[in-house]
Amino acid sequence: MQTVTLIKGDGIGPAIMTQAVKIIDAAGAKITWEEAYAGMAAYEKYGTPIPEATLASIDRNRVAFKGPLTTAVGGEGFRSINVELRKKYDLYANVRPAKSWAGVNTRYSDIDLVIVRENTEGLYAGLEHFLTPKRDIAESLAVVTRQGSQRIVEYAFNYAREHKREKVTVCHKANILKYTQGMFLEVAREVAAKFPDIEFDEKIIDAACMHMVMNPYQFDVVVTTNMFGDILSDLTAGLVGGLGLIPGANIGADAALFEAVHGSAPDIADKNIANPTAVIMAGIMMLDHLQEHETARRIQTALEKVVAEGENVTPDLNPQAGVTTDVMGQAIIAAME
Ligand code: NAD
């Protein structure tokens, strides 16, 4: 039995995570859940967005399954707990697969690519301040290290090898940001030379966005710095049917945290219509991480069946027949039986 820290999160989090946990349990996973709190829910309950008990739980278990957390926009409120957790546990690789789904109509079919985003450095290092007492000039520091660049690019190439993928594309802005992005690109080229069996390509990030929309099939594994990866992975979500479908694994050397790419969706919170697919997919990635491959495939097959049939799915997937989050969860459990 593996104990996993369970953080249901804010907004739509509790609804989708409750279904994901029920499905993982029904599939027979050897997991004991240890519930903990973070984000707005924790702030309201304990006066802090990240209570000590939550950190102690992750310290013990080293694996967490997390719903989305609300972060206030702009200068008010607490800093992003997502960023804090990624930095605290050095979860340097953020893996976000985007795959077409049978039954989900989009502009493209048969898309199958993976964004590997550097998760602890770059512009999201959180080094921001005002330069003047009037607070009318603000500065953000992008920190890129050779060691951080090397380990994420190596992660991308090793991932490609392990998952029988053929190509790694590095996306960068080395033409303008000559030191931070320039070093990232230089390191990527050095690492690529050590993986002659994997094709290597490089694209400037703005052009990459255009290429991704015009011809996504030229991408396989994409590796990039923190903010570019954040933005590009939402773009890839749009290619395969939206944010309700894309999971993310945050992987470090000795800890891992699994979540959806999407946020707490305050616009649909409390309506019981959020799509649980992304967090279920995150749960599948977690089961693979825990070597519970059979259980993972059982859930994936059932989920794919329910989505393909298009009857018991939430309104984002089928505006006509859209069912509640709970009904979709029950349908996935029924499909496993
Ligand atoms: P969002 O991802 O919450 O929502 C964007 C849009 O996608 C909304 O229209 C929403 O209704 C829709 N959507 C998202 N998930 C969905 C689902 N499962 N099913 C159906 N529709 C879904 O992004 P936002 O509105 O920019 O952010 C809301 C809050 O979430 C913010 O506080 C933000 O900081 C936070 N956030 C947290 C995480 C995280 O915890 N990892 C990630 C992104 C954003």
Short mmCIF file of C-alpha atoms and ligand atoms in Angstrom, two decimals:
data_model
loop_
_atom_site.label_atom_id
_atom_site.label_comp_id
_atom_site.label_asym_id
_atom_site.label_seq_id
_atom_site.Cartn_x
_atom_site.Cartn_y
_atom_site.Cartn_z
CA MET A 1 0.00 0.00 0.00
CA GLN A 2 1.25 3.46 -0.90
CA THR A 3 0.01 6.42 1.14
CA VAL A 4 -0.72 9.44 -1.07
CA THR A 5 -1.34 12.99 0.14
CA LEU A 6 -4.72 14.05 -1.23
CA ILE A 7 -5.42 17.76 -1.65
CA LYS A 8 -8.86 18.29 -3.15
CA GLY A 9 -8.28 21.99 -3.75
CA ASP A 10 -10.54 24.95 -4.49
CA GLY A 11 -13.44 25.78 -6.81
CA ILE A 12 -14.23 22.73 -8.94
CA GLY A 13 -11.46 20.80 -7.13
CA PRO A 14 -13.52 18.93 -4.51
CA ALA A 15 -16.13 17.78 -7.09
CA ILE A 16 -13.67 16.42 -9.67
CA MET A 17 -11.20 15.03 -7.12
CA THR A 18 -13.97 13.16 -5.27
CA GLN A 19 -14.88 11.38 -8.51
CA ALA A 20 -11.23 10.71 -9.41
CA VAL A 21 -10.57 9.13 -5.99
CA LYS A 22 -13.72 6.98 -6.22
CA ILE A 23 -12.62 5.74 -9.66
CA ILE A 24 -9.03 5.00 -8.54
CA ASP A 25 -10.37 3.07 -5.51
CA ALA A 26 -12.93 1.20 -7.61
CA ALA A 27 -10.16 0.15 -10.00
CA GLY A 28 -8.43 -1.58 -7.09
CA ALA A 29 -5.40 0.69 -6.67
CA LYS A 30 -3.24 -0.09 -3.66
CA ILE A 31 -3.45 3.43 -2.28
CA THR A 32 -4.29 4.83 1.15
CA TRP A 33 -5.32 8.48 0.99
CA GLU A 34 -4.15 11.03 3.52
CA GLU A 35 -6.27 14.14 3.08
CA ALA A 36 -4.59 17.52 3.54
CA TYR A 37 -5.51 21.12 2.75
CA ALA A 38 -3.92 23.89 0.70
CA GLY A 39 -4.89 27.05 -1.16
CA MET A 40 -7.97 29.13 -0.45
CA ALA A 41 -9.66 26.23 1.38
CA ALA A 42 -6.73 26.02 3.81
CA TYR A 43 -6.49 29.79 4.14
CA GLU A 44 -10.13 30.02 5.17
CA LYS A 45 -9.86 27.06 7.55
CA TYR A 46 -6.40 27.54 9.10
CA GLY A 47 -5.39 31.12 8.19
CA THR A 48 -2.54 29.90 5.98
CA PRO A 49 -2.65 28.63 2.39
CA ILE A 50 -0.14 25.90 3.13
CA PRO A 51 -0.46 24.47 6.68
CA GLU A 52 2.49 22.65 8.28
CA ALA A 53 0.40 19.45 8.45
CA THR A 54 0.11 19.44 4.65
CA LEU A 55 3.85 19.81 4.18
CA ALA A 56 4.48 17.12 6.81
CA SER A 57 2.16 14.78 4.89
CA ILE A 58 3.99 15.37 1.57
CA ASP A 59 7.34 15.05 3.38
CA ARG A 60 6.27 11.60 4.58
CA ASN A 61 4.53 10.28 1.48
CA ARG A 62 6.55 11.92 -1.34
CA VAL A 63 3.55 11.48 -3.64
CA ALA A 64 0.63 13.92 -3.80
CA PHE A 65 -2.58 14.03 -5.82
CA LYS A 66 -3.80 17.60 -5.98
CA GLY A 67 -6.85 19.48 -7.22
CA PRO A 68 -6.54 23.04 -8.53
CA LEU A 69 -5.78 25.84 -6.08
CA THR A 70 -7.08 29.38 -6.42
CA THR A 71 -4.38 32.05 -6.53
CA ALA A 72 -5.33 35.73 -6.34
CA VAL A 73 -4.33 37.68 -9.45
CA GLY A 74 -1.95 40.64 -9.01
CA GLY A 75 -0.45 42.11 -5.86
CA GLU A 76 -3.18 41.16 -3.37
CA GLY A 77 -3.29 37.89 -1.44
CA PHE A 78 -0.83 35.05 -0.98
CA ARG A 79 1.71 33.76 -3.48
CA SER A 80 0.94 30.78 -5.67
CA ILE A 81 1.02 27.62 -3.58
CA ASN A 82 1.49 25.61 -6.77
CA VAL A 83 4.75 27.43 -7.45
CA GLU A 84 5.72 27.09 -3.78
CA LEU A 85 5.20 23.31 -3.75
CA ARG A 86 7.09 22.84 -7.01
CA LYS A 87 10.03 24.77 -5.60
CA LYS A 88 9.97 23.24 -2.11
CA TYR A 89 10.05 19.65 -3.40
CA ASP A 90 12.22 20.58 -6.40
CA LEU A 91 9.63 19.14 -8.80
CA TYR A 92 11.66 20.27 -11.77
CA ALA A 93 9.89 18.43 -14.60
CA ASN A 94 6.31 19.26 -15.51
CA VAL A 95 5.07 16.67 -18.00
CA ARG A 96 1.89 17.56 -19.86
CA PRO A 97 0.73 15.10 -22.53
CA ALA A 98 -1.84 16.23 -25.11
CA LYS A 99 -3.58 13.46 -27.03
CA SER A 100 -6.64 13.48 -29.28
CA TRP A 101 -9.69 11.70 -27.93
CA ALA A 102 -12.14 9.60 -29.89
CA GLY A 103 -15.50 11.31 -29.48
CA VAL A 104 -14.11 14.82 -28.96
CA ASN A 105 -14.49 16.92 -32.09
CA THR A 106 -11.63 19.33 -32.67
CA ARG A 107 -9.85 20.83 -35.68
CA TYR A 108 -7.31 17.98 -35.66
CA SER A 109 -7.37 14.28 -34.97
CA ASP A 110 -4.52 11.95 -33.99
CA ILE A 111 -2.54 14.53 -32.08
CA ASP A 112 -0.11 12.94 -29.65
CA LEU A 113 2.53 15.20 -28.15
CA VAL A 114 4.05 15.95 -24.77
CA ILE A 115 5.19 19.23 -23.30
CA VAL A 116 8.08 18.92 -20.84
CA ARG A 117 8.24 22.21 -19.01
CA GLU A 118 11.02 23.33 -16.67
CA ASN A 119 9.14 23.84 -13.43
CA THR A 120 11.34 25.65 -10.90
CA GLU A 121 13.30 28.40 -12.66
CA GLY A 122 12.81 31.07 -15.32
CA LEU A 123 10.41 33.95 -14.87
CA TYR A 124 8.37 31.94 -12.35
CA ALA A 125 11.24 31.87 -9.85
CA GLY A 126 9.14 34.43 -7.94
CA LEU A 127 11.88 37.06 -7.75
CA GLU A 128 9.85 40.24 -8.19
CA HIS A 129 10.01 43.66 -6.62
CA PHE A 130 9.24 47.31 -7.17
CA LEU A 131 12.21 49.52 -7.94
CA THR A 132 10.72 52.79 -6.72
CA PRO A 133 8.92 53.87 -3.53
CA LYS A 134 6.05 55.02 -5.75
CA ARG A 135 5.76 51.41 -6.98
CA ASP A 136 5.60 52.53 -10.60
CA ILE A 137 8.48 50.41 -11.89
CA ALA A 138 8.45 46.67 -11.25
CA GLU A 139 11.09 44.09 -12.04
CA SER A 140 10.91 40.29 -12.43
CA LEU A 141 14.06 38.22 -12.58
CA ALA A 142 14.28 35.18 -14.81
CA VAL A 143 16.76 32.74 -13.32
CA VAL A 144 18.11 30.01 -15.58
CA THR A 145 20.92 27.74 -14.43
CA ARG A 146 23.10 25.40 -16.48
CA GLN A 147 22.34 22.56 -14.05
CA GLY A 148 18.57 23.24 -14.17
CA SER A 149 18.61 23.41 -17.96
CA GLN A 150 20.62 20.24 -18.27
CA ARG A 151 18.42 18.13 -16.03
CA ILE A 152 15.17 19.17 -17.75
CA VAL A 153 16.50 18.60 -21.27
CA GLU A 154 17.95 15.25 -20.18
CA TYR A 155 14.57 14.41 -18.64
CA ALA A 156 12.89 15.18 -22.00
CA PHE A 157 15.30 13.00 -23.96
CA ASN A 158 15.10 10.13 -21.47
CA TYR A 159 11.30 10.44 -21.54
CA ALA A 160 11.38 10.27 -25.34
CA ARG A 161 13.54 7.14 -25.24
CA GLU A 162 11.43 5.42 -22.58
CA HIS A 163 8.13 6.19 -24.31
CA LYS A 164 9.39 5.24 -27.79
CA ARG A 165 9.08 8.76 -29.11
CA GLU A 166 11.21 9.95 -31.98
CA LYS A 167 11.86 13.64 -31.67
CA VAL A 168 12.55 16.36 -29.10
CA THR A 169 11.97 20.01 -30.02
CA VAL A 170 13.46 22.72 -27.83
CA CYS A 171 11.44 25.97 -27.81
CA HIS A 172 13.34 29.09 -26.76
CA LYS A 173 13.83 32.82 -27.25
CA ALA A 174 17.62 32.82 -27.49
CA ASN A 175 17.58 35.45 -30.24
CA ILE A 176 16.45 38.12 -27.74
CA LEU A 177 17.27 36.75 -24.26
CA LYS A 178 20.83 35.85 -25.11
CA TYR A 179 22.03 34.75 -21.66
CA THR A 180 19.06 33.03 -20.00
CA GLN A 181 17.52 31.52 -23.13
CA GLY A 182 20.86 31.39 -24.95
CA MET A 183 22.32 29.14 -22.27
CA PHE A 184 19.19 26.96 -22.23
CA LEU A 185 19.54 26.42 -25.99
CA GLU A 186 23.27 25.79 -25.78
CA VAL A 187 22.72 23.15 -23.08
CA ALA A 188 19.88 21.60 -25.13
CA ARG A 189 22.24 21.20 -28.09
CA GLU A 190 24.89 19.59 -25.88
CA VAL A 191 22.39 17.15 -24.39
CA ALA A 192 20.90 16.36 -27.82
CA ALA A 193 24.34 15.28 -29.04
CA LYS A 194 24.31 12.55 -26.36
CA PHE A 195 21.05 11.09 -27.74
CA PRO A 196 21.82 10.34 -31.41
CA ASP A 197 18.84 7.94 -31.59
CA ILE A 198 16.37 10.83 -30.97
CA GLU A 199 15.81 13.50 -33.60
CA PHE A 200 16.43 17.04 -32.35
CA ASP A 201 14.80 20.26 -33.53
CA GLU A 202 14.84 23.84 -32.24
CA LYS A 203 12.23 26.54 -32.65
CA ILE A 204 11.88 30.11 -31.45
CA ILE A 205 8.85 30.14 -29.14
CA ASP A 206 6.67 32.62 -31.08
CA ALA A 207 7.21 30.74 -34.34
CA ALA A 208 6.64 27.47 -32.46
CA CYS A 209 3.15 28.68 -31.45
CA MET A 210 2.31 29.38 -35.09
CA HIS A 211 3.72 25.99 -36.21
CA MET A 212 1.81 24.25 -33.43
CA VAL A 213 -1.47 25.66 -34.71
CA MET A 214 -0.68 25.20 -38.43
CA ASN A 215 0.84 21.72 -38.24
CA PRO A 216 0.96 20.16 -34.76
CA TYR A 217 2.06 16.80 -36.19
CA GLN A 218 5.66 18.01 -36.51
CA PHE A 219 5.92 18.01 -32.67
CA ASP A 220 6.51 14.94 -30.52
CA VAL A 221 8.23 15.84 -27.22
CA VAL A 222 8.68 19.57 -26.62
CA VAL A 223 11.06 20.87 -23.95
CA THR A 224 11.04 24.49 -22.85
CA THR A 225 11.50 26.92 -19.99
CA ASN A 226 8.90 27.53 -17.29
CA MET A 227 6.63 30.29 -18.62
CA PHE A 228 6.81 29.24 -22.28
CA GLY A 229 5.85 25.71 -21.21
CA ASP A 230 2.94 27.01 -19.17
CA ILE A 231 1.52 28.94 -22.12
CA LEU A 232 2.31 26.33 -24.78
CA SER A 233 0.61 23.56 -22.81
CA ASP A 234 -2.65 25.53 -22.67
CA LEU A 235 -2.33 25.95 -26.44
CA THR A 236 -1.93 22.18 -26.86
CA ALA A 237 -4.97 21.70 -24.58
CA GLY A 238 -6.92 23.79 -27.08
CA LEU A 239 -5.81 21.51 -29.91
CA VAL A 240 -7.26 18.37 -28.34
CA GLY A 241 -10.51 19.63 -26.82
CA GLY A 242 -9.77 21.97 -23.95
CA LEU A 243 -8.40 22.27 -20.46
CA GLY A 244 -10.78 19.71 -19.02
CA LEU A 245 -8.72 16.95 -20.65
CA ILE A 246 -5.06 17.66 -19.92
CA PRO A 247 -3.14 16.23 -16.94
CA GLY A 248 0.21 17.28 -15.55
CA ALA A 249 2.84 15.41 -13.56
CA ASN A 250 5.30 17.41 -11.48
CA ILE A 251 8.32 15.20 -11.02
CA GLY A 252 11.38 15.65 -8.81
CA ALA A 253 14.22 13.37 -7.82
CA ASP A 254 12.42 12.14 -4.69
CA ALA A 255 8.85 13.48 -4.82
CA ALA A 256 6.03 13.78 -7.33
CA LEU A 257 2.77 15.69 -7.48
CA PHE A 258 -0.02 14.95 -9.94
CA GLU A 259 -2.70 17.43 -10.98
CA ALA A 260 -4.70 18.81 -13.91
CA VAL A 261 -3.31 21.60 -16.07
CA HIS A 262 -6.46 23.63 -15.49
CA GLY A 263 -7.24 25.86 -12.52
CA SER A 264 -10.12 26.03 -10.06
CA ALA A 265 -12.57 27.36 -12.71
CA PRO A 266 -14.50 29.77 -10.46
CA ASP A 267 -16.94 30.43 -13.32
CA ILE A 268 -18.35 26.89 -13.05
CA ALA A 269 -17.57 26.05 -9.41
CA ASP A 270 -20.52 24.65 -7.40
CA LYS A 271 -22.42 23.76 -10.59
CA ASN A 272 -21.35 20.10 -10.66
CA ILE A 273 -20.55 20.36 -14.39
CA ALA A 274 -16.73 20.37 -14.36
CA ASN A 275 -15.08 17.71 -16.46
CA PRO A 276 -13.18 15.27 -14.19
CA THR A 277 -11.14 13.82 -17.10
CA ALA A 278 -7.97 15.88 -16.54
CA VAL A 279 -7.65 14.90 -12.88
CA ILE A 280 -8.49 11.28 -13.68
CA MET A 281 -5.73 11.36 -16.31
CA ALA A 282 -3.42 12.84 -13.66
CA GLY A 283 -4.41 9.92 -11.43
CA ILE A 284 -3.50 7.53 -14.26
CA MET A 285 -0.06 9.19 -14.54
CA MET A 286 0.30 8.78 -10.76
CA LEU A 287 -0.57 5.06 -10.95
CA ASP A 288 2.04 4.58 -13.69
CA HIS A 289 4.55 6.41 -11.50
CA LEU A 290 3.67 3.99 -8.69
CA GLN A 291 4.14 1.06 -11.11
CA GLU A 292 0.42 0.19 -10.93
CA HIS A 293 0.26 -0.06 -14.70
CA GLU A 294 -2.60 -2.56 -14.92
CA THR A 295 -4.87 -0.44 -12.73
CA ALA A 296 -3.91 2.63 -14.74
CA ARG A 297 -4.86 0.94 -18.05
CA ARG A 298 -8.18 -0.30 -16.60
CA ILE A 299 -9.17 3.27 -15.73
CA GLN A 300 -7.88 4.67 -19.02
CA THR A 301 -9.85 2.15 -21.09
CA ALA A 302 -13.06 2.93 -19.20
CA LEU A 303 -12.51 6.68 -19.41
CA GLU A 304 -11.80 6.53 -23.16
CA LYS A 305 -14.96 4.46 -23.68
CA VAL A 306 -17.16 6.95 -21.79
CA VAL A 307 -15.67 9.93 -23.63
CA ALA A 308 -15.95 8.19 -27.03
CA GLU A 309 -19.61 7.30 -26.45
CA GLY A 310 -20.25 10.96 -25.61
CA GLU A 311 -23.43 10.35 -23.60
CA ASN A 312 -22.28 10.47 -20.00
CA VAL A 313 -19.90 13.38 -20.38
CA THR A 314 -19.92 16.91 -19.00
CA PRO A 315 -21.27 19.85 -21.08
CA ASP A 316 -17.82 21.03 -22.23
CA LEU A 317 -17.62 17.77 -24.22
CA ASN A 318 -21.26 17.51 -25.20
CA PRO A 319 -23.30 20.70 -24.75
CA GLN A 320 -26.53 18.86 -25.66
CA ALA A 321 -26.28 15.70 -23.55
CA GLY A 322 -24.00 17.12 -20.85
CA VAL A 323 -24.33 15.33 -17.50
CA THR A 324 -23.02 16.25 -14.07
CA THR A 325 -19.49 15.56 -12.84
CA ASP A 326 -20.90 12.88 -10.52
CA VAL A 327 -22.80 11.07 -13.28
CA MET A 328 -19.72 11.04 -15.51
CA GLY A 329 -17.71 9.58 -12.62
CA GLN A 330 -20.33 6.87 -12.01
CA ALA A 331 -20.34 6.01 -15.74
CA ILE A 332 -16.57 5.50 -15.69
CA ILE A 333 -16.87 3.16 -12.70
CA ALA A 334 -19.68 1.27 -14.46
CA ALA A 335 -17.51 0.96 -17.59
CA MET A 336 -14.78 -0.74 -15.53
CA GLU A 337 -17.13 -3.37 -14.18
P1 NAD B 1 -9.04 27.81 -15.24
O1 NAD B 1 -8.18 26.72 -15.81
O2 NAD B 1 -9.54 27.59 -13.87
O3 NAD B 1 -10.30 28.05 -16.21
C1 NAD B 1 -10.16 28.47 -17.57
C2 NAD B 1 -11.45 28.10 -18.34
O4 NAD B 1 -11.48 26.68 -18.54
C3 NAD B 1 -12.72 28.46 -17.60
O5 NAD B 1 -13.68 28.89 -18.50
C4 NAD B 1 -13.16 27.15 -16.96
O6 NAD B 1 -14.55 27.04 -16.76
C5 NAD B 1 -12.65 26.12 -17.97
N1 NAD B 1 -12.29 24.87 -17.30
C6 NAD B 1 -11.20 24.66 -16.52
N2 NAD B 1 -11.21 23.41 -16.04
C7 NAD B 1 -12.34 22.84 -16.50
C8 NAD B 1 -12.91 21.53 -16.33
N3 NAD B 1 -12.34 20.59 -15.58
N4 NAD B 1 -14.09 21.28 -16.94
C9 NAD B 1 -14.68 22.20 -17.71
N5 NAD B 1 -14.18 23.44 -17.92
C10 NAD B 1 -13.02 23.74 -17.31
O7 NAD B 1 -8.19 29.14 -15.34
P2 NAD B 1 -8.43 30.56 -14.65
O8 NAD B 1 -9.87 30.90 -14.63
O9 NAD B 1 -7.46 31.43 -15.32
O10 NAD B 1 -7.92 30.34 -13.16
C11 NAD B 1 -8.78 30.18 -12.03
C12 NAD B 1 -7.92 30.00 -10.77
O11 NAD B 1 -7.17 28.79 -10.84
C13 NAD B 1 -6.89 31.11 -10.57
O12 NAD B 1 -6.89 31.44 -9.20
C14 NAD B 1 -5.57 30.48 -10.99
O13 NAD B 1 -4.47 31.04 -10.34
C15 NAD B 1 -5.80 29.05 -10.56
N6 NAD B 1 -4.98 28.06 -11.29
C16 NAD B 1 -4.52 27.00 -10.55
C17 NAD B 1 -3.81 25.99 -11.18
C18 NAD B 1 -3.34 24.83 -10.35
O14 NAD B 1 -3.78 24.67 -9.22
N7 NAD B 1 -2.45 23.99 -10.86
C19 NAD B 1 -3.57 26.04 -12.56
C20 NAD B 1 -4.09 27.12 -13.29
C21 NAD B 1 -4.81 28.13 -12.64
#
